[in-house]
Amino acid sequence: PTGAEAQGGEVVVIYFGQGVGGDAKENIAAWSGLMTSEKGGPAPVEVKNRTTNGFVITEATFFGTYHQSVPAPGIPPLLKVNYALLGAVVEGHTGNIYWRFTGPAPLMTASLPLFNKILDSVKLQEK
């Protein structure tokens, strides 16, 4: 494959600890800043909420142009057209877990069931 079909996705999972990292609404707003529509405005977002294994999960799905950050000062983001961002906040009493999965739209659409399965597998560790 060539082009978008040859590109993989990227999953970032972050846990900061209790009281750090913001709530689901704040993270969705931040993710929204990474995605634009074909016309350059904000990309539409679909937000879903559910509870699994005692965790409240808020999931946001964006399709459009991804503005991938470059980890160097002064370099503008790389624009990735026909991309998707699947973001989720798993709320826990000891802090939230933040998930961001980005990649070409066809890959992301095909991977959504697996992404949800992974989110639904989060459980408290028994001591």
MMTF fields as JSON, N, C-alpha, C and O atoms, coordinates in Angstrom:
{
  "mmtfVersion": "1.0.0",
  "mmtfProducer": "UNKNOWN",
  "numBonds": 507,
  "numAtoms": 508,
  "numGroups": 127,
  "numChains": 1,
  "numModels": 1,
  "chainsPerModel": [1],
  "groupsPerChain": [127],
  "chainIdList": ["A"],
  "bondAtomList": [4, 2, 8, 6, 12, 10, 16, 14, 20, 18, 24, 22, 28, 26, 32, 30, 36, 34, 40, 38, 44, 42, 48, 46, 52, 50, 56, 54, 60, 58, 64, 62, 68, 66, 72, 70, 76, 74, 80, 78, 84, 82, 88, 86, 92, 90, 96, 94, 100, 98, 104, 102, 108, 106, 112, 110, 116, 114, 120, 118, 124, 122, 128, 126, 132, 130, 136, 134, 140, 138, 144, 142, 148, 146, 152, 150, 156, 154, 160, 158, 164, 162, 168, 166, 172, 170, 176, 174, 180, 178, 184, 182, 188, 186, 192, 190, 196, 194, 200, 198, 204, 202, 208, 206, 212, 210, 216, 214, 220, 218, 224, 222, 228, 226, 232, 230, 236, 234, 240, 238, 244, 242, 248, 246, 252, 250, 256, 254, 260, 258, 264, 262, 268, 266, 272, 270, 276, 274, 280, 278, 284, 282, 288, 286, 292, 290, 296, 294, 300, 298, 304, 302, 308, 306, 312, 310, 316, 314, 320, 318, 324, 322, 328, 326, 332, 330, 336, 334, 340, 338, 344, 342, 348, 346, 352, 350, 356, 354, 360, 358, 364, 362, 368, 366, 372, 370, 376, 374, 380, 378, 384, 382, 388, 386, 392, 390, 396, 394, 400, 398, 404, 402, 408, 406, 412, 410, 416, 414, 420, 418, 424, 422, 428, 426, 432, 430, 436, 434, 440, 438, 444, 442, 448, 446, 452, 450, 456, 454, 460, 458, 464, 462, 468, 466, 472, 470, 476, 474, 480, 478, 484, 482, 488, 486, 492, 490, 496, 494, 500, 498, 504, 502],
  "bondOrderList": [1, 1, 1, 1, 1, 1, 1, 1, 1, 1, 1, 1, 1, 1, 1, 1, 1, 1, 1, 1, 1, 1, 1, 1, 1, 1, 1, 1, 1, 1, 1, 1, 1, 1, 1, 1, 1, 1, 1, 1, 1, 1, 1, 1, 1, 1, 1, 1, 1, 1, 1, 1, 1, 1, 1, 1, 1, 1, 1, 1, 1, 1, 1, 1, 1, 1, 1, 1, 1, 1, 1, 1, 1, 1, 1, 1, 1, 1, 1, 1, 1, 1, 1, 1, 1, 1, 1, 1, 1, 1, 1, 1, 1, 1, 1, 1, 1, 1, 1, 1, 1, 1, 1, 1, 1, 1, 1, 1, 1, 1, 1, 1, 1, 1, 1, 1, 1, 1, 1, 1, 1, 1, 1, 1, 1, 1],
  "groupList": [{"groupName": "PRO", "atomNameList": ["N", "CA", "C", "O"], "elementList": ["N", "C", "C", "O"], "formalChargeList": [0, 0, 0, 0], "bondAtomList": [1, 0, 2, 1, 3, 2], "bondOrderList": [1, 1, 2], "singleLetterCode": "P", "chemCompType": "L-PEPTIDE LINKING"}, {"groupName": "THR", "atomNameList": ["N", "CA", "C", "O"], "elementList": ["N", "C", "C", "O"], "formalChargeList": [0, 0, 0, 0], "bondAtomList": [1, 0, 2, 1, 3, 2], "bondOrderList": [1, 1, 2], "singleLetterCode": "T", "chemCompType": "L-PEPTIDE LINKING"}, {"groupName": "GLY", "atomNameList": ["N", "CA", "C", "O"], "elementList": ["N", "C", "C", "O"], "formalChargeList": [0, 0, 0, 0], "bondAtomList": [1, 0, 2, 1, 3, 2], "bondOrderList": [1, 1, 2], "singleLetterCode": "G", "chemCompType": "PEPTIDE LINKING"}, {"groupName": "ALA", "atomNameList": ["N", "CA", "C", "O"], "elementList": ["N", "C", "C", "O"], "formalChargeList": [0, 0, 0, 0], "bondAtomList": [1, 0, 2, 1, 3, 2], "bondOrderList": [1, 1, 2], "singleLetterCode": "A", "chemCompType": "L-PEPTIDE LINKING"}, {"groupName": "GLU", "atomNameList": ["N", "CA", "C", "O"], "elementList": ["N", "C", "C", "O"], "formalChargeList": [0, 0, 0, 0], "bondAtomList": [1, 0, 2, 1, 3, 2], "bondOrderList": [1, 1, 2], "singleLetterCode": "E", "chemCompType": "L-PEPTIDE LINKING"}, {"groupName": "GLN", "atomNameList": ["N", "CA", "C", "O"], "elementList": ["N", "C", "C", "O"], "formalChargeList": [0, 0, 0, 0], "bondAtomList": [1, 0, 2, 1, 3, 2], "bondOrderList": [1, 1, 2], "singleLetterCode": "Q", "chemCompType": "L-PEPTIDE LINKING"}, {"groupName": "VAL", "atomNameList": ["N", "CA", "C", "O"], "elementList": ["N", "C", "C", "O"], "formalChargeList": [0, 0, 0, 0], "bondAtomList": [1, 0, 2, 1, 3, 2], "bondOrderList": [1, 1, 2], "singleLetterCode": "V", "chemCompType": "L-PEPTIDE LINKING"}, {"groupName": "ILE", "atomNameList": ["N", "CA", "C", "O"], "elementList": ["N", "C", "C", "O"], "formalChargeList": [0, 0, 0, 0], "bondAtomList": [1, 0, 2, 1, 3, 2], "bondOrderList": [1, 1, 2], "singleLetterCode": "I", "chemCompType": "L-PEPTIDE LINKING"}, {"groupName": "TYR", "atomNameList": ["N", "CA", "C", "O"], "elementList": ["N", "C", "C", "O"], "formalChargeList": [0, 0, 0, 0], "bondAtomList": [1, 0, 2, 1, 3, 2], "bondOrderList": [1, 1, 2], "singleLetterCode": "Y", "chemCompType": "L-PEPTIDE LINKING"}, {"groupName": "PHE", "atomNameList": ["N", "CA", "C", "O"], "elementList": ["N", "C", "C", "O"], "formalChargeList": [0, 0, 0, 0], "bondAtomList": [1, 0, 2, 1, 3, 2], "bondOrderList": [1, 1, 2], "singleLetterCode": "F", "chemCompType": "L-PEPTIDE LINKING"}, {"groupName": "ASP", "atomNameList": ["N", "CA", "C", "O"], "elementList": ["N", "C", "C", "O"], "formalChargeList": [0, 0, 0, 0], "bondAtomList": [1, 0, 2, 1, 3, 2], "bondOrderList": [1, 1, 2], "singleLetterCode": "D", "chemCompType": "L-PEPTIDE LINKING"}, {"groupName": "LYS", "atomNameList": ["N", "CA", "C", "O"], "elementList": ["N", "C", "C", "O"], "formalChargeList": [0, 0, 0, 0], "bondAtomList": [1, 0, 2, 1, 3, 2], "bondOrderList": [1, 1, 2], "singleLetterCode": "K", "chemCompType": "L-PEPTIDE LINKING"}, {"groupName": "ASN", "atomNameList": ["N", "CA", "C", "O"], "elementList": ["N", "C", "C", "O"], "formalChargeList": [0, 0, 0, 0], "bondAtomList": [1, 0, 2, 1, 3, 2], "bondOrderList": [1, 1, 2], "singleLetterCode": "N", "chemCompType": "L-PEPTIDE LINKING"}, {"groupName": "TRP", "atomNameList": ["N", "CA", "C", "O"], "elementList": ["N", "C", "C", "O"], "formalChargeList": [0, 0, 0, 0], "bondAtomList": [1, 0, 2, 1, 3, 2], "bondOrderList": [1, 1, 2], "singleLetterCode": "W", "chemCompType": "L-PEPTIDE LINKING"}, {"groupName": "SER", "atomNameList": ["N", "CA", "C", "O"], "elementList": ["N", "C", "C", "O"], "formalChargeList": [0, 0, 0, 0], "bondAtomList": [1, 0, 2, 1, 3, 2], "bondOrderList": [1, 1, 2], "singleLetterCode": "S", "chemCompType": "L-PEPTIDE LINKING"}, {"groupName": "LEU", "atomNameList": ["N", "CA", "C", "O"], "elementList": ["N", "C", "C", "O"], "formalChargeList": [0, 0, 0, 0], "bondAtomList": [1, 0, 2, 1, 3, 2], "bondOrderList": [1, 1, 2], "singleLetterCode": "L", "chemCompType": "L-PEPTIDE LINKING"}, {"groupName": "MET", "atomNameList": ["N", "CA", "C", "O"], "elementList": ["N", "C", "C", "O"], "formalChargeList": [0, 0, 0, 0], "bondAtomList": [1, 0, 2, 1, 3, 2], "bondOrderList": [1, 1, 2], "singleLetterCode": "M", "chemCompType": "L-PEPTIDE LINKING"}, {"groupName": "ARG", "atomNameList": ["N", "CA", "C", "O"], "elementList": ["N", "C", "C", "O"], "formalChargeList": [0, 0, 0, 0], "bondAtomList": [1, 0, 2, 1, 3, 2], "bondOrderList": [1, 1, 2], "singleLetterCode": "R", "chemCompType": "L-PEPTIDE LINKING"}, {"groupName": "HIS", "atomNameList": ["N", "CA", "C", "O"], "elementList": ["N", "C", "C", "O"], "formalChargeList": [0, 0, 0, 0], "bondAtomList": [1, 0, 2, 1, 3, 2], "bondOrderList": [1, 1, 2], "singleLetterCode": "H", "chemCompType": "L-PEPTIDE LINKING"}],
  "groupTypeList": [0, 1, 2, 3, 4, 3, 5, 2, 2, 4, 6, 6, 6, 7, 8, 9, 2, 5, 2, 6, 2, 2, 10, 3, 11, 4, 12, 7, 3, 3, 13, 14, 2, 15, 16, 1, 14, 4, 11, 2, 2, 0, 3, 0, 6, 4, 6, 11, 12, 17, 1, 1, 12, 2, 9, 6, 7, 1, 4, 3, 1, 9, 9, 2, 1, 8, 18, 5, 14, 6, 0, 3, 0, 2, 7, 0, 0, 15, 15, 11, 6, 12, 8, 3, 15, 15, 2, 3, 6, 6, 4, 2, 18, 1, 2, 12, 7, 8, 13, 17, 9, 1, 2, 0, 3, 0, 15, 16, 1, 3, 14, 15, 0, 15, 9, 12, 11, 7, 15, 10, 14, 6, 11, 15, 5, 4, 11],
  "groupIdList": [1, 2, 3, 4, 5, 6, 7, 8, 9, 10, 11, 12, 13, 14, 15, 16, 17, 18, 19, 20, 21, 22, 23, 24, 25, 26, 27, 28, 29, 30, 31, 32, 33, 34, 35, 36, 37, 38, 39, 40, 41, 42, 43, 44, 45, 46, 47, 48, 49, 50, 51, 52, 53, 54, 55, 56, 57, 58, 59, 60, 61, 62, 63, 64, 65, 66, 67, 68, 69, 70, 71, 72, 73, 74, 75, 76, 77, 78, 79, 80, 81, 82, 83, 84, 85, 86, 87, 88, 89, 90, 91, 92, 93, 94, 95, 96, 97, 98, 99, 100, 101, 102, 103, 104, 105, 106, 107, 108, 109, 110, 111, 112, 113, 114, 115, 116, 117, 118, 119, 120, 121, 122, 123, 124, 125, 126, 127],
  "secStructList": [7, 7, 4, 4, 4, 4, 7, 7, 7, 3, 3, 3, 3, 3, 3, 7, 7, 6, 6, 7, 1, 7, 7, 2, 2, 2, 2, 2, 2, 2, 2, 2, 6, 6, 3, 3, 7, 6, 6, 1, 1, 5, 7, 7, 3, 3, 3, 3, 3, 3, 3, 3, 6, 6, 3, 3, 3, 3, 3, 3, 3, 3, 3, 3, 3, 3, 3, 3, 7, 7, 1, 1, 6, 6, 7, 7, 7, 3, 3, 3, 3, 3, 3, 3, 3, 3, 3, 3, 3, 3, 3, 7, 6, 6, 7, 7, 3, 3, 3, 3, 3, 3, 3, 3, 2, 2, 2, 2, 2, 2, 2, 2, 2, 2, 2, 2, 2, 2, 2, 2, 6, 7, 7, 7, 7, 7, 7],
  "xCoordList": [0.821, 0.0, 0.864, 2.013, 0.286, 0.976, 0.076, -1.111, 0.63, -0.161, -0.729, -0.068, -1.973, -2.61, -2.753, -2.69, -2.95, -3.133, -1.869, -1.949, -0.708, 0.56, 0.913, 1.824, 0.206, 0.503, -0.2, -1.337, 0.463, -0.146, -0.782, -0.76, -1.339, -1.928, -0.987, 0.054, -1.37, -0.59, -1.539, -2.572, -1.186, -1.972, -1.112, 0.038, -1.69, -1.032, -1.956, -3.138, -1.412, -2.178, -1.412, -0.218, -2.116, -1.46, -2.25, -3.479, -1.524, -2.087, -1.222, -0.035, -1.805, -1.054, -1.155, -0.27, -2.223, -2.487, -3.749, -4.36, -4.119, -5.379, -5.339, -4.375, -6.407, -6.565, -5.741, -5.702, -5.087, -4.242, -4.722, -5.101, -4.705, -5.019, -6.362, -6.629, -7.212, -8.5, -9.571, -9.297, -10.789, -11.921, -12.159, -11.428, -13.182, -13.472, -13.76, -13.26, -14.554, -14.918, -13.671, -13.56, -12.741, -11.515, -10.648, -10.054, -10.577, -9.76, -10.378, -9.662, -11.698, -12.37, -12.111, -11.895, -12.134, -11.84, -10.402, -10.15, -9.462, -8.064, -7.911, -7.224, -8.547, -8.471, -9.101, -8.632, -10.171, -10.849, -9.887, -10.007, -8.947, -7.964, -6.963, -6.23, -6.925, -6.004, -6.628, -5.923, -7.953, -8.669, -9.488, -10.191, -9.388, -10.207, -10.979, -10.617, -12.051, -12.862, -12.181, -11.155, -12.769, -12.254, -12.182, -11.288, -13.127, -13.202, -12.343, -12.311, -11.648, -10.745, -11.324, -10.599, -12.626, -13.252, -13.067, -12.397, -13.656, -13.55, -14.155, -15.207, -13.49, -14.027, -15.213, -15.191, -16.245, -17.364, -16.89, -15.958, -17.542, -17.179, -18.423, -19.503, -18.247, -19.308, -18.827, -17.748, -19.639, -19.276, -20.238, -21.455, -19.664, -20.458, -19.987, -18.805, -20.93, -20.615, -21.14, -22.201, -20.376, -20.829, -20.111, -19.142, -20.594, -19.94, -19.602, -20.46, -18.333, -17.857, -16.965, -16.057, -17.208, -16.402, -16.267, -15.234, -17.313, -17.307, -16.636, -16.578, -16.131, -15.487, -16.434, -17.097, -16.5, -17.226, -16.257, -15.154, -16.678, -15.839, -16.527, -17.682, -15.807, -16.289, -15.384, -14.164, -16.003, -15.263, -15.648, -16.828, -14.656, -14.885, -14.238, -13.095, -14.984, -14.492, -14.545, -15.595, -13.399, -13.267, -12.772, -11.945, -13.265, -12.745, -12.436, -13.224, -11.29, -10.919, -9.426, -8.801, -8.857, -7.419, -6.798, -7.192, -5.827, -5.137, -3.918, -3.12, -3.777, -2.646, -1.654, -1.664, -0.807, 0.131, 1.256, 1.956, 1.42, 2.472, 3.84, 4.052, 4.753, 6.151, 6.909, 6.82, 7.652, 8.304, 9.546, 10.608, 9.406, 10.513, 9.927, 8.993, 10.466, 9.939, 10.021, 11.002, 8.964, 8.955, 8.578, 8.467, 8.38, 7.998, 6.482, 5.955, 5.781, 4.318, 3.911, 4.695, 2.678, 2.215, 2.163, 1.972, 2.334, 2.168, 0.684, -0.009, 0.185, -1.233, -1.441, -0.811, -2.319, -2.635, -4.105, -4.992, -4.361, -5.72, -6.354, -5.664, -7.693, -8.47, -8.0, -7.759, -7.879, -7.456, -8.617, -9.655, -8.406, -9.374, -8.629, -7.474, -9.301, -8.798, -9.88, -11.007, -9.533, -10.42, -9.831, -8.724, -10.544, -10.054, -10.996, -12.202, -10.445, -11.296, -10.705, -9.489, -11.599, -11.211, -11.912, -13.139, -11.114, -11.634, -11.471, -10.353, -12.602, -12.563, -12.383, -13.14, -11.361, -11.102, -10.966, -10.627, -11.226, -11.159, -9.727, -9.531, -8.729, -7.336, -6.733, -5.519, -7.578, -7.126, -7.661, -8.022, -7.708, -8.227, -7.128, -5.945, -7.557, -6.66, -7.102, -8.281, -6.147, -6.433, -5.887, -4.725, -6.744, -6.384, -6.55, -7.556, -5.58, -5.702, -5.136, -3.971, -5.991, -5.639, -5.844, -6.96, -4.784, -4.879, -4.339, -3.459, -4.881, -4.408, -5.315, -6.296, -4.991, -5.831, -7.268, -7.489, -8.23, -9.643, -10.05, -10.747, -9.649, -10.066, -9.531, -10.238, -8.298, -7.716, -8.467, -8.77, -8.761, -9.428, -10.85, -11.297, -11.546, -12.903, -12.875, -13.702, -11.918, -11.796, -11.357, -11.693, -10.609, -10.058, -10.978, -10.705, -12.048, -12.933, -13.454, -13.452, -13.905, -14.362, -13.255, -13.521, -12.026, -10.915, -10.604, -10.339, -10.633, -10.402, -11.414, -11.049, -12.696, -13.733, -13.543, -13.786, -13.117, -12.857, -11.733, -11.813, -10.7, -9.597, -10.088, -9.777, -10.849, -11.379, -12.247, -12.164, -13.081, -13.978, -13.246, -13.841, -11.965, -11.205, -10.533, -9.955, -10.603, -9.959, -10.64, -11.864, -9.823, -10.337, -9.429, -8.254, -9.989, -9.171, -8.275, -8.706, -7.032, -6.108, -6.374, -6.428, -6.536, -6.725, -5.4, -4.37, -5.428, -4.175, -3.987, -2.99],
  "yCoordList": [-1.2, 0.0, 1.262, 1.253, 2.328, 3.607, 4.665, 4.42, 5.845, 6.946, 6.636, 6.018, 7.074, 6.928, 5.47, 5.144, 4.575, 3.156, 2.556, 1.589, 3.125, 2.593, 3.142, 2.635, 4.162, 4.785, 4.053, 3.608, 3.934, 3.35, 4.426, 5.609, 4.004, 4.921, 5.101, 4.451, 5.984, 6.243, 6.274, 6.942, 5.55, 5.553, 6.17, 5.781, 7.134, 7.756, 7.558, 7.898, 7.002, 6.801, 7.515, 7.284, 8.386, 9.18, 9.086, 9.167, 8.917, 8.984, 9.952, 9.696, 11.072, 12.087, 11.92, 12.358, 11.292, 11.203, 11.982, 12.606, 11.934, 12.539, 14.06, 14.702, 14.629, 16.073, 16.771, 18.001, 16.026, 16.628, 16.143, 14.982, 17.023, 16.615, 17.076, 16.961, 17.591, 18.11, 17.039, 15.84, 17.51, 16.591, 16.29, 16.763, 15.507, 15.098, 16.307, 16.379, 17.244, 18.418, 19.216, 19.655, 19.405, 20.154, 19.421, 20.049, 18.106, 17.336, 17.3, 17.362, 17.2, 17.236, 18.583, 18.641, 19.661, 20.99, 21.044, 21.622, 20.453, 20.435, 19.599, 20.012, 18.425, 17.574, 18.272, 18.131, 19.027, 19.756, 20.718, 20.954, 21.267, 22.173, 21.487, 22.152, 20.147, 19.387, 18.962, 18.495, 19.121, 18.63, 19.744, 20.487, 19.851, 20.818, 20.1, 19.005, 20.751, 20.223, 20.55, 21.23, 20.053, 20.355, 21.854, 22.334, 22.588, 24.038, 24.828, 26.058, 24.138, 24.816, 25.165, 25.612, 24.966, 25.214, 24.004, 23.041, 24.05, 22.9, 21.646, 21.708, 20.523, 19.247, 18.846, 19.075, 18.254, 17.785, 16.701, 15.953, 16.63, 15.637, 14.875, 15.446, 13.583, 12.742, 12.329, 11.755, 12.627, 12.314, 11.257, 11.368, 10.231, 9.16, 8.976, 9.132, 8.642, 8.373, 7.001, 6.58, 6.306, 5.012, 4.724, 5.396, 3.729, 3.272, 1.807, 0.997, 1.467, 0.101, -0.218, 0.551, -1.337, -1.778, -0.691, -0.594, 0.127, 1.185, 2.473, 3.426, 2.532, 3.727, 4.446, 3.811, 5.772, 6.572, 6.858, 7.357, 6.537, 6.728, 7.722, 7.535, 8.776, 9.732, 9.593, 9.724, 9.326, 9.087, 10.139, 10.444, 10.691, 11.698, 11.214, 10.758, 11.32, 10.884, 12.064, 12.677, 12.372, 13.466, 12.907, 11.995, 13.442, 13.123, 14.441, 15.383, 14.51, 15.731, 15.777, 14.761, 16.967, 17.167, 17.249, 18.074, 16.389, 16.333, 17.243, 17.167, 18.087, 19.007, 18.384, 18.681, 17.524, 16.775, 17.691, 18.301, 17.779, 18.62, 18.062, 16.85, 18.97, 18.611, 19.038, 20.195, 18.12, 18.465, 19.333, 19.015, 20.434, 21.374, 22.78, 23.029, 23.69, 25.061, 25.712, 25.552, 26.447, 27.203, 26.433, 27.025, 25.126, 24.336, 24.131, 23.629, 24.517, 24.368, 22.896, 22.031, 22.615, 21.225, 20.633, 21.35, 19.319, 18.601, 18.38, 17.936, 18.678, 18.497, 17.117, 16.769, 16.337, 14.982, 14.978, 14.976, 14.978, 15.031, 13.644, 12.629, 13.616, 12.375, 11.514, 10.314, 12.164, 11.504, 11.472, 12.102, 10.726, 10.675, 10.712, 10.295, 11.214, 11.207, 10.595, 11.087, 9.524, 8.913, 9.241, 8.806, 9.986, 10.349, 9.814, 9.709, 9.476, 8.984, 9.41, 9.468, 9.702, 9.964, 8.91, 8.815, 8.12, 7.111, 7.692, 7.835, 8.027, 8.678, 7.656, 6.691, 7.888, 7.014, 7.815, 8.998, 7.186, 7.922, 8.287, 9.128, 7.678, 8.036, 8.839, 9.035, 9.299, 10.09, 9.524, 8.35, 10.364, 9.962, 9.368, 9.664, 8.513, 7.958, 8.565, 8.517, 9.133, 9.826, 9.006, 8.6, 8.771, 7.984, 8.861, 9.559, 8.836, 9.53, 8.603, 8.207, 8.271, 7.356, 8.126, 8.559, 8.308, 9.061, 8.23, 7.388, 8.484, 7.782, 8.059, 8.794, 7.473, 7.636, 7.183, 6.186, 7.93, 7.66, 6.207, 5.64, 5.563, 4.164, 3.223, 2.32, 3.439, 2.628, 2.845, 1.891, 4.091, 4.415, 3.849, 3.332, 3.949, 3.406, 1.89, 1.35, 1.219, -0.23, -0.599, -1.679, 0.284, -0.008, 0.404, 0.062, 1.12, 1.603, 0.487, 0.66, -0.659, -1.729, -2.214, -2.481, -2.328, -2.745, -1.678, -2.008, -0.413, 0.693, 0.628, 0.765, 0.418, 0.327, -0.905, -0.849, -2.0, -3.21, -2.968, -3.413, -2.265, -1.937, -1.032, -1.274, 0.007, 0.907, 0.145, 0.373, -0.763, -1.521, -2.553, -3.125, -2.8, -3.775, -3.151, -3.869, -1.819, -1.156, -1.606, -1.572, -2.029, -2.493, -2.007, -1.714, -1.926, -1.603, -2.781, -3.933, -2.498, -3.56, -3.956, -3.11, -5.239, -5.741, -5.721, -6.094, -5.282, -5.251, -6.513, -6.657],
  "zCoordList": [0.0, 0.0, 0.0, 0.441, -0.499, -0.505, 0.107, 0.326, 0.385, 0.909, 2.28, 3.114, 2.509, 3.817, 4.224, 5.41, 3.226, 3.552, 4.172, 4.929, 3.852, 4.355, 5.733, 6.388, 6.173, 7.459, 8.587, 8.435, 9.69, 10.871, 11.725, 11.384, 12.821, 13.78, 14.963, 15.057, 15.848, 17.057, 18.244, 18.204, 19.3, 20.531, 21.631, 21.836, 22.328, 23.474, 24.666, 24.607, 25.753, 26.988, 28.099, 28.293, 28.827, 29.864, 31.167, 31.177, 32.251, 33.603, 34.388, 34.592, 34.836, 35.564, 37.079, 37.814, 37.54, 38.972, 39.302, 38.434, 40.544, 40.986, 40.872, 41.291, 40.294, 40.222, 39.145, 39.114, 38.266, 37.235, 35.858, 35.707, 34.867, 33.506, 32.991, 31.795, 33.852, 33.42, 33.259, 33.301, 33.076, 32.924, 31.444, 30.573, 31.184, 29.803, 28.911, 27.788, 29.397, 28.592, 28.196, 27.052, 29.124, 28.834, 27.81, 26.934, 27.921, 26.988, 25.599, 24.6, 25.527, 24.224, 23.548, 22.338, 24.328, 23.766, 23.246, 22.189, 23.975, 23.526, 22.256, 21.322, 22.215, 21.029, 19.833, 18.703, 20.087, 19.021, 18.331, 17.129, 19.07, 18.508, 17.597, 16.865, 17.636, 16.789, 15.463, 14.568, 15.329, 14.154, 13.511, 14.196, 12.18, 11.456, 10.347, 9.917, 9.903, 8.801, 7.474, 7.443, 6.368, 5.026, 4.777, 4.08, 5.348, 5.119, 6.104, 6.046, 7.006, 7.929, 9.281, 10.17, 9.453, 10.753, 11.66, 11.285, 12.848, 13.755, 13.125, 12.489, 13.305, 12.813, 13.684, 14.894, 13.092, 13.901, 14.861, 14.566, 16.002, 17.005, 17.437, 17.587, 17.631, 18.199, 19.587, 19.733, 20.609, 21.987, 22.526, 22.378, 23.154, 23.763, 25.205, 25.513, 26.077, 27.48, 27.853, 27.395, 28.699, 29.199, 30.512, 30.866, 31.216, 32.443, 32.269, 31.92, 32.518, 32.383, 33.567, 33.883, 34.224, 35.362, 36.431, 37.092, 36.599, 37.597, 37.151, 37.928, 35.93, 35.396, 34.448, 33.628, 34.558, 33.579, 32.44, 32.662, 31.213, 30.031, 29.108, 28.725, 28.756, 27.766, 26.552, 26.648, 25.415, 24.178, 23.148, 22.976, 22.466, 21.427, 20.125, 20.123, 19.02, 17.716, 16.753, 16.56, 16.153, 15.19, 13.863, 13.849, 12.746, 11.414, 10.711, 10.783, 10.03, 9.322, 9.084, 8.779, 9.226, 9.078, 10.465, 11.29, 10.705, 11.997, 11.949, 11.015, 12.933, 13.051, 14.029, 15.224, 13.501, 14.327, 14.8, 13.992, 16.105, 16.68, 16.348, 16.312, 16.11, 15.887, 17.142, 17.551, 17.756, 19.024, 18.863, 19.398, 18.119, 17.957, 17.891, 17.129, 18.679, 18.686, 17.304, 16.578, 16.964, 15.724, 14.474, 13.4, 14.584, 13.413, 13.458, 14.451, 12.39, 12.399, 12.395, 12.003, 12.835, 12.848, 11.442, 10.461, 11.36, 10.102, 9.889, 10.804, 8.708, 8.416, 7.814, 6.815, 8.416, 7.958, 7.546, 8.4, 6.239, 5.694, 5.75, 5.661, 5.901, 5.981, 7.144, 7.006, 8.286, 9.517, 10.5, 10.297, 11.559, 12.643, 13.967, 14.061, 14.975, 16.341, 17.206, 17.249, 17.893, 18.869, 20.234, 20.553, 21.023, 22.344, 23.4, 23.175, 24.55, 25.64, 26.974, 27.153, 27.894, 29.275, 30.116, 30.122, 30.826, 31.736, 33.136, 33.632, 33.772, 35.076, 36.182, 36.292, 37.004, 38.138, 39.417, 39.375, 40.552, 41.823, 42.212, 43.088, 41.585, 41.853, 40.703, 40.647, 39.795, 38.655, 37.36, 37.28, 36.355, 35.052, 34.185, 34.35, 33.249, 32.245, 30.916, 30.564, 30.185, 28.941, 27.774, 27.775, 26.78, 25.593, 24.366, 24.237, 23.467, 22.181, 21.105, 21.15, 20.139, 19.064, 17.768, 17.483, 16.972, 15.725, 14.567, 14.744, 13.383, 12.198, 11.013, 11.134, 9.866, 8.676, 8.97, 9.657, 8.44, 8.728, 8.479, 9.321, 7.354, 7.148, 8.243, 8.691, 8.662, 9.726, 11.037, 11.754, 11.34, 12.598, 12.626, 13.649, 11.514, 11.439, 11.672, 12.407, 11.041, 11.207, 12.621, 13.108, 13.286, 14.618, 15.756, 16.907, 15.481, 16.546, 17.444, 18.662, 16.907, 17.812, 18.76, 19.932, 18.264, 19.112, 20.159, 21.315, 19.77, 20.707, 21.846, 23.014, 21.503, 22.538, 23.419, 24.624, 22.833, 23.614, 24.63, 25.774, 24.201, 25.106, 26.23, 27.396, 25.895, 26.924, 27.92, 29.127, 27.408, 28.272, 29.127, 30.04, 28.847, 29.633, 30.856, 31.671, 30.995, 32.132, 33.422, 33.539, 34.387, 35.682, 36.791, 36.572, 37.979, 39.157, 39.469, 39.402, 39.809, 40.171, 41.627, 42.519, 41.834, 43.211, 43.935, 43.375, 45.191, 45.968, 46.752, 47.459]
}
